[in-house]
XYZ file of C-alpha atoms in Angstrom:
492
model
C -0.074 -52.770 39.503
C -1.078 -49.476 39.008
C 1.683 -46.941 37.228
C 3.142 -44.527 39.236
C 3.511 -40.672 37.991
C 6.409 -39.596 37.590
C 8.038 -36.918 40.376
C 8.897 -33.683 39.379
C 7.973 -30.592 37.172
C 5.862 -32.134 34.213
C 7.891 -29.794 31.606
C 11.243 -29.414 31.377
C 10.737 -25.407 30.605
C 8.501 -23.415 32.861
C 5.075 -22.456 32.354
C 3.567 -18.962 34.002
C -0.355 -19.558 34.537
C -1.940 -17.184 36.760
C -5.643 -15.128 36.373
C -9.016 -16.809 35.780
C -9.676 -20.218 34.769
C -10.417 -19.393 31.054
C -7.102 -17.121 31.059
C -5.031 -19.738 32.245
C -6.464 -22.312 29.861
C -5.480 -20.073 26.969
C -2.217 -19.697 28.607
C -1.544 -23.014 29.125
C -2.476 -23.703 24.934
C -0.343 -20.820 23.921
C 2.754 -21.612 25.656
C 2.519 -25.690 24.959
C 1.950 -24.543 21.495
C 4.927 -22.287 21.353
C 7.148 -24.815 23.156
C 6.253 -27.643 20.029
C 7.086 -24.670 17.708
C 10.223 -24.356 18.981
C 10.960 -27.706 19.620
C 11.090 -27.624 23.173
C 8.364 -30.200 22.994
C 9.913 -32.535 19.718
C 8.105 -34.358 17.350
C 6.687 -38.064 19.067
C 7.237 -36.391 22.729
C 4.286 -37.959 24.603
C 2.355 -35.183 26.922
C 2.129 -35.578 30.717
C -1.111 -36.724 31.873
C -3.525 -34.081 32.501
C -4.131 -34.810 35.810
C -0.386 -34.628 36.619
C -0.352 -31.461 34.994
C -3.046 -30.113 37.043
C -1.731 -31.025 40.203
C 1.408 -29.449 39.034
C 0.291 -26.093 38.498
C -2.915 -26.048 41.141
C -5.567 -25.699 38.548
C -8.599 -27.423 37.217
C -8.173 -30.895 35.411
C -11.003 -29.705 33.010
C -8.856 -26.549 32.309
C -5.926 -28.845 31.086
C -8.174 -31.247 29.267
C -9.598 -28.052 27.181
C -5.942 -26.632 26.342
C -4.774 -30.628 25.396
C -8.052 -30.442 23.129
C -7.667 -27.309 21.443
C -3.840 -28.268 20.685
C -5.440 -31.618 18.894
C -8.010 -29.809 16.889
C -5.059 -27.335 15.870
C -2.757 -30.698 14.554
C -0.522 -29.891 17.022
C -0.813 -32.906 18.991
C -2.075 -36.417 18.124
C -4.473 -38.368 20.429
C -3.477 -42.141 21.221
C -6.391 -44.452 22.588
C -5.367 -45.572 25.934
C -1.788 -43.786 25.878
C -0.797 -40.036 26.483
C -1.278 -37.702 23.506
C 2.137 -37.098 21.327
C 3.170 -34.031 19.856
C 2.419 -34.330 15.929
C 5.063 -35.038 12.885
C 3.540 -31.764 11.523
C 5.143 -29.162 14.337
C 8.167 -30.953 13.073
C 7.707 -29.860 9.492
C 7.246 -26.380 10.577
C 9.791 -26.118 12.755
C 11.989 -27.390 10.038
C 11.066 -24.502 7.916
C 11.242 -21.886 10.100
C 14.680 -23.225 11.056
C 15.867 -22.828 7.260
C 14.303 -19.419 7.455
C 16.217 -18.489 10.409
C 19.529 -19.915 8.492
C 18.780 -17.385 5.864
C 18.356 -14.123 7.933
C 16.262 -11.346 5.375
C 16.816 -7.730 5.569
C 13.665 -6.137 7.680
C 11.365 -3.259 6.471
C 11.680 -1.515 2.860
C 15.174 -3.341 1.835
C 13.301 -7.072 2.326
C 13.316 -8.922 -1.334
C 10.258 -10.034 -1.346
C 8.662 -6.560 -1.973
C 8.237 -5.439 -4.946
C 11.473 -3.286 -5.471
C 8.784 0.160 -6.458
C 8.090 0.061 -2.928
C 11.159 -0.195 -1.559
C 11.908 3.096 -3.415
C 12.551 5.745 -0.911
C 11.006 8.639 -2.280
C 7.325 6.442 -2.165
C 7.591 6.051 1.540
C 4.995 7.561 3.819
C 6.292 10.569 5.645
C 2.985 11.627 7.215
C 3.667 14.274 10.028
C 3.526 12.735 13.644
C 3.651 14.007 17.298
C 2.256 17.635 15.884
C 0.835 19.669 18.600
C -3.037 20.301 17.751
C -2.268 24.223 16.717
C 0.322 24.365 14.165
C 1.526 25.247 10.723
C 0.589 21.361 9.157
C -0.131 21.327 5.784
C -3.419 20.385 4.468
C -5.836 19.930 7.324
C -8.644 22.524 7.323
C -10.265 24.015 10.652
C -12.486 21.541 12.987
C -13.958 24.118 15.049
C -15.871 26.209 12.373
C -17.488 22.841 11.085
C -21.505 22.828 11.138
C -20.703 19.560 13.284
C -24.625 19.504 14.377
C -25.623 19.659 11.186
C -23.647 16.997 9.782
C -24.836 14.709 12.570
C -28.580 15.446 11.734
C -28.028 14.812 8.035
C -26.248 11.236 9.018
C -28.883 10.259 11.457
C -31.468 11.072 8.422
C -29.632 8.866 5.725
C -29.133 6.118 8.414
C -33.098 6.050 9.206
C -33.687 6.329 5.255
C -31.171 3.393 4.376
C -33.378 1.331 7.152
C -35.947 1.506 5.487
C -34.816 -0.219 2.099
C -33.864 -3.532 1.350
C -29.878 -4.192 1.620
C -28.065 -3.785 -1.489
C -24.534 -2.935 -3.262
C -24.311 0.634 -4.116
C -22.906 1.534 -7.450
C -19.217 1.744 -7.009
C -18.776 5.022 -9.266
C -21.422 6.591 -6.693
C -24.917 6.870 -5.719
C -26.821 9.187 -8.381
C -27.650 11.620 -5.352
C -24.117 12.937 -4.804
C -22.626 12.647 -8.268
C -25.882 15.094 -9.000
C -25.055 17.291 -5.993
C -21.190 17.060 -7.084
C -21.457 18.358 -10.925
C -24.104 21.180 -9.545
C -21.281 22.101 -7.192
C -18.042 22.307 -9.380
C -20.499 23.863 -12.258
C -21.142 26.782 -9.793
C -17.884 26.771 -7.494
C -15.459 26.174 -10.542
C -16.991 26.504 -13.765
C -16.656 22.815 -14.520
C -19.012 21.795 -17.277
C -20.419 18.392 -16.787
C -23.087 16.094 -15.893
C -23.421 13.869 -13.224
C -22.770 10.928 -15.718
C -19.464 12.466 -16.091
C -18.823 12.198 -12.270
C -17.033 8.981 -10.371
C -17.039 9.133 -6.824
C -13.669 8.033 -5.256
C -11.604 7.839 -1.570
C -10.111 10.863 -1.835
C -8.244 12.275 -4.567
C -5.609 9.667 -4.075
C -8.049 6.943 -5.003
C -8.823 8.716 -7.934
C -4.925 9.111 -8.856
C -4.530 5.462 -8.590
C -7.532 4.744 -10.667
C -6.287 7.073 -13.261
C -2.911 5.564 -13.202
C -4.478 1.819 -13.651
C -6.808 3.622 -16.432
C -4.418 5.039 -18.832
C -0.787 3.917 -18.221
C 0.924 1.398 -20.283
C 3.404 -0.377 -18.008
C 7.118 0.595 -19.077
C 5.826 2.847 -21.989
C 3.740 5.503 -21.051
C 5.772 8.481 -19.908
C 4.350 10.778 -17.495
C 4.859 14.645 -16.809
C 4.811 16.320 -12.912
C 5.414 19.361 -11.414
C 8.910 19.751 -9.635
C 8.527 19.868 -6.968
C 5.139 18.665 -6.770
C 2.588 16.122 -4.715
C 4.240 12.872 -4.085
C 1.454 10.732 -3.734
C 0.361 11.201 -7.693
C 4.063 10.051 -8.694
C 3.622 7.123 -6.327
C 0.358 6.061 -8.066
C 1.790 6.513 -11.551
C 5.149 4.707 -10.862
C 3.229 1.753 -8.743
C 1.607 1.590 -12.483
C 4.786 1.535 -14.259
C 4.844 4.575 -15.984
C 8.089 6.450 -16.853
C 7.957 9.779 -14.544
C 9.377 12.859 -16.323
C 10.073 15.997 -14.002
C 9.257 19.334 -15.378
C 10.131 22.263 -13.185
C 7.652 25.307 -11.770
C 8.656 28.848 -11.559
C 5.937 31.811 -10.399
C 3.712 30.929 -13.376
C 3.255 27.280 -12.601
C 4.560 24.295 -14.947
C 6.917 24.918 -17.270
C 4.949 24.058 -20.009
C 7.575 24.600 -22.740
C 10.091 22.101 -21.184
C 7.025 19.278 -21.768
C 8.841 16.491 -24.069
C 6.958 16.119 -26.939
C 6.389 12.001 -25.889
C 4.810 12.704 -22.758
C 1.304 11.107 -23.020
C 0.059 12.688 -19.445
C 0.571 15.635 -17.780
C 0.012 16.106 -13.902
C -0.898 19.608 -12.745
C -2.103 21.620 -9.607
C -3.292 24.804 -11.778
C -5.427 26.513 -8.974
C -2.850 26.316 -6.191
C 0.461 24.522 -7.422
C 1.653 21.884 -4.752
C 3.758 23.109 -2.493
C 4.784 26.453 -3.871
C 1.321 27.917 -3.714
C 1.318 29.756 -7.543
C -1.313 29.328 -9.933
C -0.753 28.212 -13.639
C -0.810 31.610 -15.545
C -3.569 31.649 -18.413
C -1.048 31.835 -21.048
C 0.341 28.407 -19.940
C -2.660 26.870 -19.358
C -3.838 27.676 -23.443
C -0.313 26.206 -24.070
C -0.673 23.265 -21.907
C -4.110 22.509 -23.564
C -2.299 22.951 -27.158
C 0.578 20.811 -25.969
C -1.970 18.109 -25.085
C -4.078 18.539 -28.400
C -1.101 18.254 -30.723
C 0.380 15.398 -29.007
C -2.509 13.119 -28.261
C -1.759 13.526 -24.406
C -4.470 13.967 -21.372
C -4.138 16.254 -18.308
C -5.056 15.135 -15.086
C -6.186 18.775 -13.122
C -5.925 18.352 -9.266
C -8.145 21.184 -8.583
C -5.879 21.094 -4.930
C -7.197 24.204 -2.807
C -9.193 25.497 -5.453
C -12.115 26.478 -2.943
C -10.431 29.186 -0.840
C -9.135 31.879 -2.853
C -8.382 35.433 -1.668
C -8.007 38.704 -3.883
C -9.249 39.306 -7.130
C -11.516 36.887 -9.174
C -10.688 33.183 -9.310
C -9.267 31.724 -12.310
C -11.806 29.133 -13.776
C -10.832 25.410 -13.690
C -8.508 24.434 -16.494
C -11.343 21.982 -17.514
C -13.124 24.837 -18.129
C -11.092 26.060 -21.268
C -11.176 22.219 -22.685
C -12.579 21.872 -25.905
C -11.587 18.638 -27.040
C -11.879 16.056 -23.965
C -8.389 16.128 -22.883
C -8.822 17.160 -19.008
C -9.848 14.851 -16.304
C -10.841 17.128 -13.366
C -10.123 15.521 -9.825
C -11.523 16.891 -6.839
C -11.596 16.553 -3.119
C -13.642 17.611 0.163
C -10.752 16.837 2.871
C -9.789 20.520 2.685
C -12.951 22.239 2.518
C -14.838 19.800 4.685
C -12.691 17.208 6.920
C -10.009 14.990 5.526
C -11.554 11.779 7.532
C -15.067 12.359 4.962
C -12.582 10.480 2.313
C -14.565 11.612 -0.740
C -13.186 12.884 -3.945
C -14.418 12.519 -7.464
C -12.741 12.698 -11.013
C -15.003 14.606 -13.776
C -14.207 12.109 -16.882
C -14.181 13.170 -20.494
C -16.975 11.182 -22.027
C -14.845 8.724 -24.048
C -13.146 7.822 -20.881
C -16.101 7.722 -18.599
C -17.040 3.451 -18.933
C -13.494 2.623 -18.728
C -12.967 4.813 -15.250
C -16.055 3.236 -14.010
C -15.209 -0.296 -14.986
C -11.476 0.093 -12.965
C -13.177 1.292 -9.978
C -15.597 -1.327 -10.112
C -12.556 -4.083 -10.273
C -10.636 -2.126 -7.649
C -13.538 -1.333 -5.108
C -16.863 -2.610 -5.963
C -19.624 -0.726 -4.080
C -19.649 2.906 -2.620
C -20.447 3.512 0.940
C -24.013 4.594 0.810
C -25.068 6.604 4.298
C -21.809 8.977 4.037
C -22.348 9.630 0.122
C -26.098 10.607 0.906
C -25.171 12.183 3.858
C -22.466 14.625 1.990
C -25.178 14.528 -1.314
C -27.585 16.461 1.243
C -25.229 18.419 3.095
C -23.935 19.995 -0.980
C -27.691 20.225 -2.138
C -29.262 22.000 1.038
C -26.267 24.902 0.586
C -24.372 24.101 3.587
C -20.885 23.292 1.610
C -21.424 26.558 -0.194
C -22.072 28.287 3.223
C -19.098 26.522 5.325
C -16.817 27.625 2.029
C -18.194 31.253 2.496
C -17.891 31.027 6.346
C -14.238 29.630 6.504
C -12.736 31.855 3.589
C -12.587 34.978 5.348
C -10.939 33.088 8.780
C -8.453 31.583 6.681
C -7.613 35.051 4.784
C -7.275 36.530 8.209
C -4.419 34.064 8.849
C -2.827 34.379 5.567
C -2.817 38.084 6.339
C -1.216 37.540 9.656
C 1.524 34.792 8.029
C 2.740 37.276 5.259
C 2.307 40.045 7.630
C 4.956 38.060 10.252
C 7.419 37.196 7.299
C 8.003 40.549 6.509
C 8.336 41.927 10.138
C 10.414 38.880 11.547
C 12.069 36.897 8.650
C 12.343 39.390 5.734
C 16.169 38.951 6.111
C 16.094 35.094 5.614
C 12.588 34.440 3.515
C 10.931 35.780 0.554
C 7.427 34.794 0.171
C 6.063 33.181 -3.118
C 3.236 35.381 -4.556
C -0.365 33.070 -3.968
C -3.541 33.884 -3.714
C -5.738 30.738 -2.585
C -5.353 27.412 -0.665
C -4.533 26.503 3.240
C -0.777 27.467 3.049
C 1.883 29.677 1.774
C 5.575 29.391 0.818
C 8.487 31.047 1.202
C 11.822 30.662 -0.526
C 15.112 30.854 1.707
C 17.515 33.789 0.585
C 20.630 32.051 1.445
C 20.034 28.621 -0.200
C 23.426 27.345 1.826
C 21.972 27.952 5.067
C 18.707 25.852 4.332
C 19.325 23.098 6.258
C 20.262 24.210 9.599
C 16.604 26.744 8.867
C 14.852 23.523 8.541
C 16.168 21.851 11.123
C 15.117 25.233 13.671
C 11.834 25.179 11.688
C 10.900 21.762 13.053
C 11.342 23.133 16.812
C 9.701 26.919 16.574
C 7.208 26.388 13.734
C 6.311 22.832 13.883
C 4.220 21.368 11.013
C 6.134 23.819 8.640
C 7.311 21.395 5.891
C 10.397 22.129 3.843
C 9.240 22.338 -0.559
C 12.041 19.954 -0.968
C 10.469 16.878 0.778
C 8.080 17.511 -2.755
C 10.802 16.975 -4.842
C 12.491 14.161 -6.133
C 15.636 16.247 -6.316
C 17.553 18.808 -4.295
C 15.898 21.958 -5.094
C 18.070 25.342 -6.438
C 15.990 27.242 -4.601
C 14.906 25.706 -1.318
C 11.640 27.185 0.552
C 9.823 26.481 3.414
C 5.459 25.991 3.461
C 3.297 27.049 6.282
C -0.025 25.522 6.608
C -2.777 28.045 8.302
C -5.561 25.718 8.312
C -5.313 24.750 11.989
C -3.092 27.628 13.672
C -5.325 30.985 14.960
C -4.365 34.607 13.517
C -2.984 35.477 16.627
C -0.874 32.303 17.419
C 1.124 33.125 13.997
C 3.073 36.509 15.150
C 4.667 34.878 18.052
C 5.521 31.655 16.611
C 7.376 33.322 13.802
C 9.277 36.352 16.172
C 10.288 33.042 17.986
C 11.606 31.287 14.883
C 13.544 34.383 13.582
C 15.152 35.005 17.313
C 16.450 31.183 16.802
C 17.882 32.133 13.552
C 19.486 34.894 14.750
C 21.319 32.867 17.158
């Protein structure tokens, strides 16, 4: 006597199957797998026959067989000779674990206790600007419209052709020789940094350089690292992640207050060319004092040459590394501002005593370089395109800077006092009435989008709050109208 298939839907829960046959197979597989994991199909339960499922949902029987076979291969279903397949016990154990986890719900996001406590610290959270208009007062982004894209494309194509003619290999983690040589020549010419190619370690932007130096120089729980306050948060983050003890040192119109450095500090992080975010330059007397401090107390200095390429006014100050005669300074540079951020190329010029160890750290975290992009950049520098691009952009940025200073003086003199600065792609202005700072920041977000409070660079509330205006991606003729609208909003 032939057994009869049960009447009614094959499952006690609905299935939604539509689209092409391949899509229906995936849908059937995914929905049955979800039912097993959620225990709507319990361990040991028989699956309905493939014929019954095919008939009920008007699909080909081979579609159902394929879905069942996939569940069997994944271990969710166990086949039986001469009988219907059943749900595996393994799924039940998985469900039990899932239910146990649900019984003790965990906080979401940064509060989750499974995370290292460091990464639950709010000041380390990413705060990258989003939703800004293309033309804005955003900080840290250079102009794209004047970049020699065609030259870059040709050099990149040449690098690709050359790469296609050699056997595959892993390029050195410290960077290809051509790029290290080009960087050494560039910084010697542009910033008077004395170094050889062997002193250069190529990194994925300045941020990786900070991370590598933190790994190299910090003894967790012991090493005290001094930072500018306010200062660039990602540097603090890299050092904190390595277990450093953070020491905040105030900044005034001469830069880092060197006389406030505690004697047990072993690393000093500084942006001497264009302080981030105030824009001031470290004075010559403080540069000498900082090197004297490092020599006397056995410390090292991390020189982040932030925005050092673009300087307006008098003769640019040489890099701090140029004054160093005792191998105390690690010089960090990046091409994110002079060229473009997506290039992700930075570098460290390391003292001879630390170079081999730094290369070892780099190899452990990033075992080889990207040869094509590095070869393109090396040719771009070697053929003089970088120097020409910087010369071309300097008067463009200078015009925008003058428009910003003029607009601050004309429309916002009663509210802001510009901080003296002669370099970089942004300018900061202190708020004359600090009690009004929060309300002014709120209006700035609307009328001068991209401008940022200097407090976002600080671990503690600033006694002298300031607003920073970038001019890398806003035209000179757009600046005055925006500042005028901002002034009207403040008056209202």
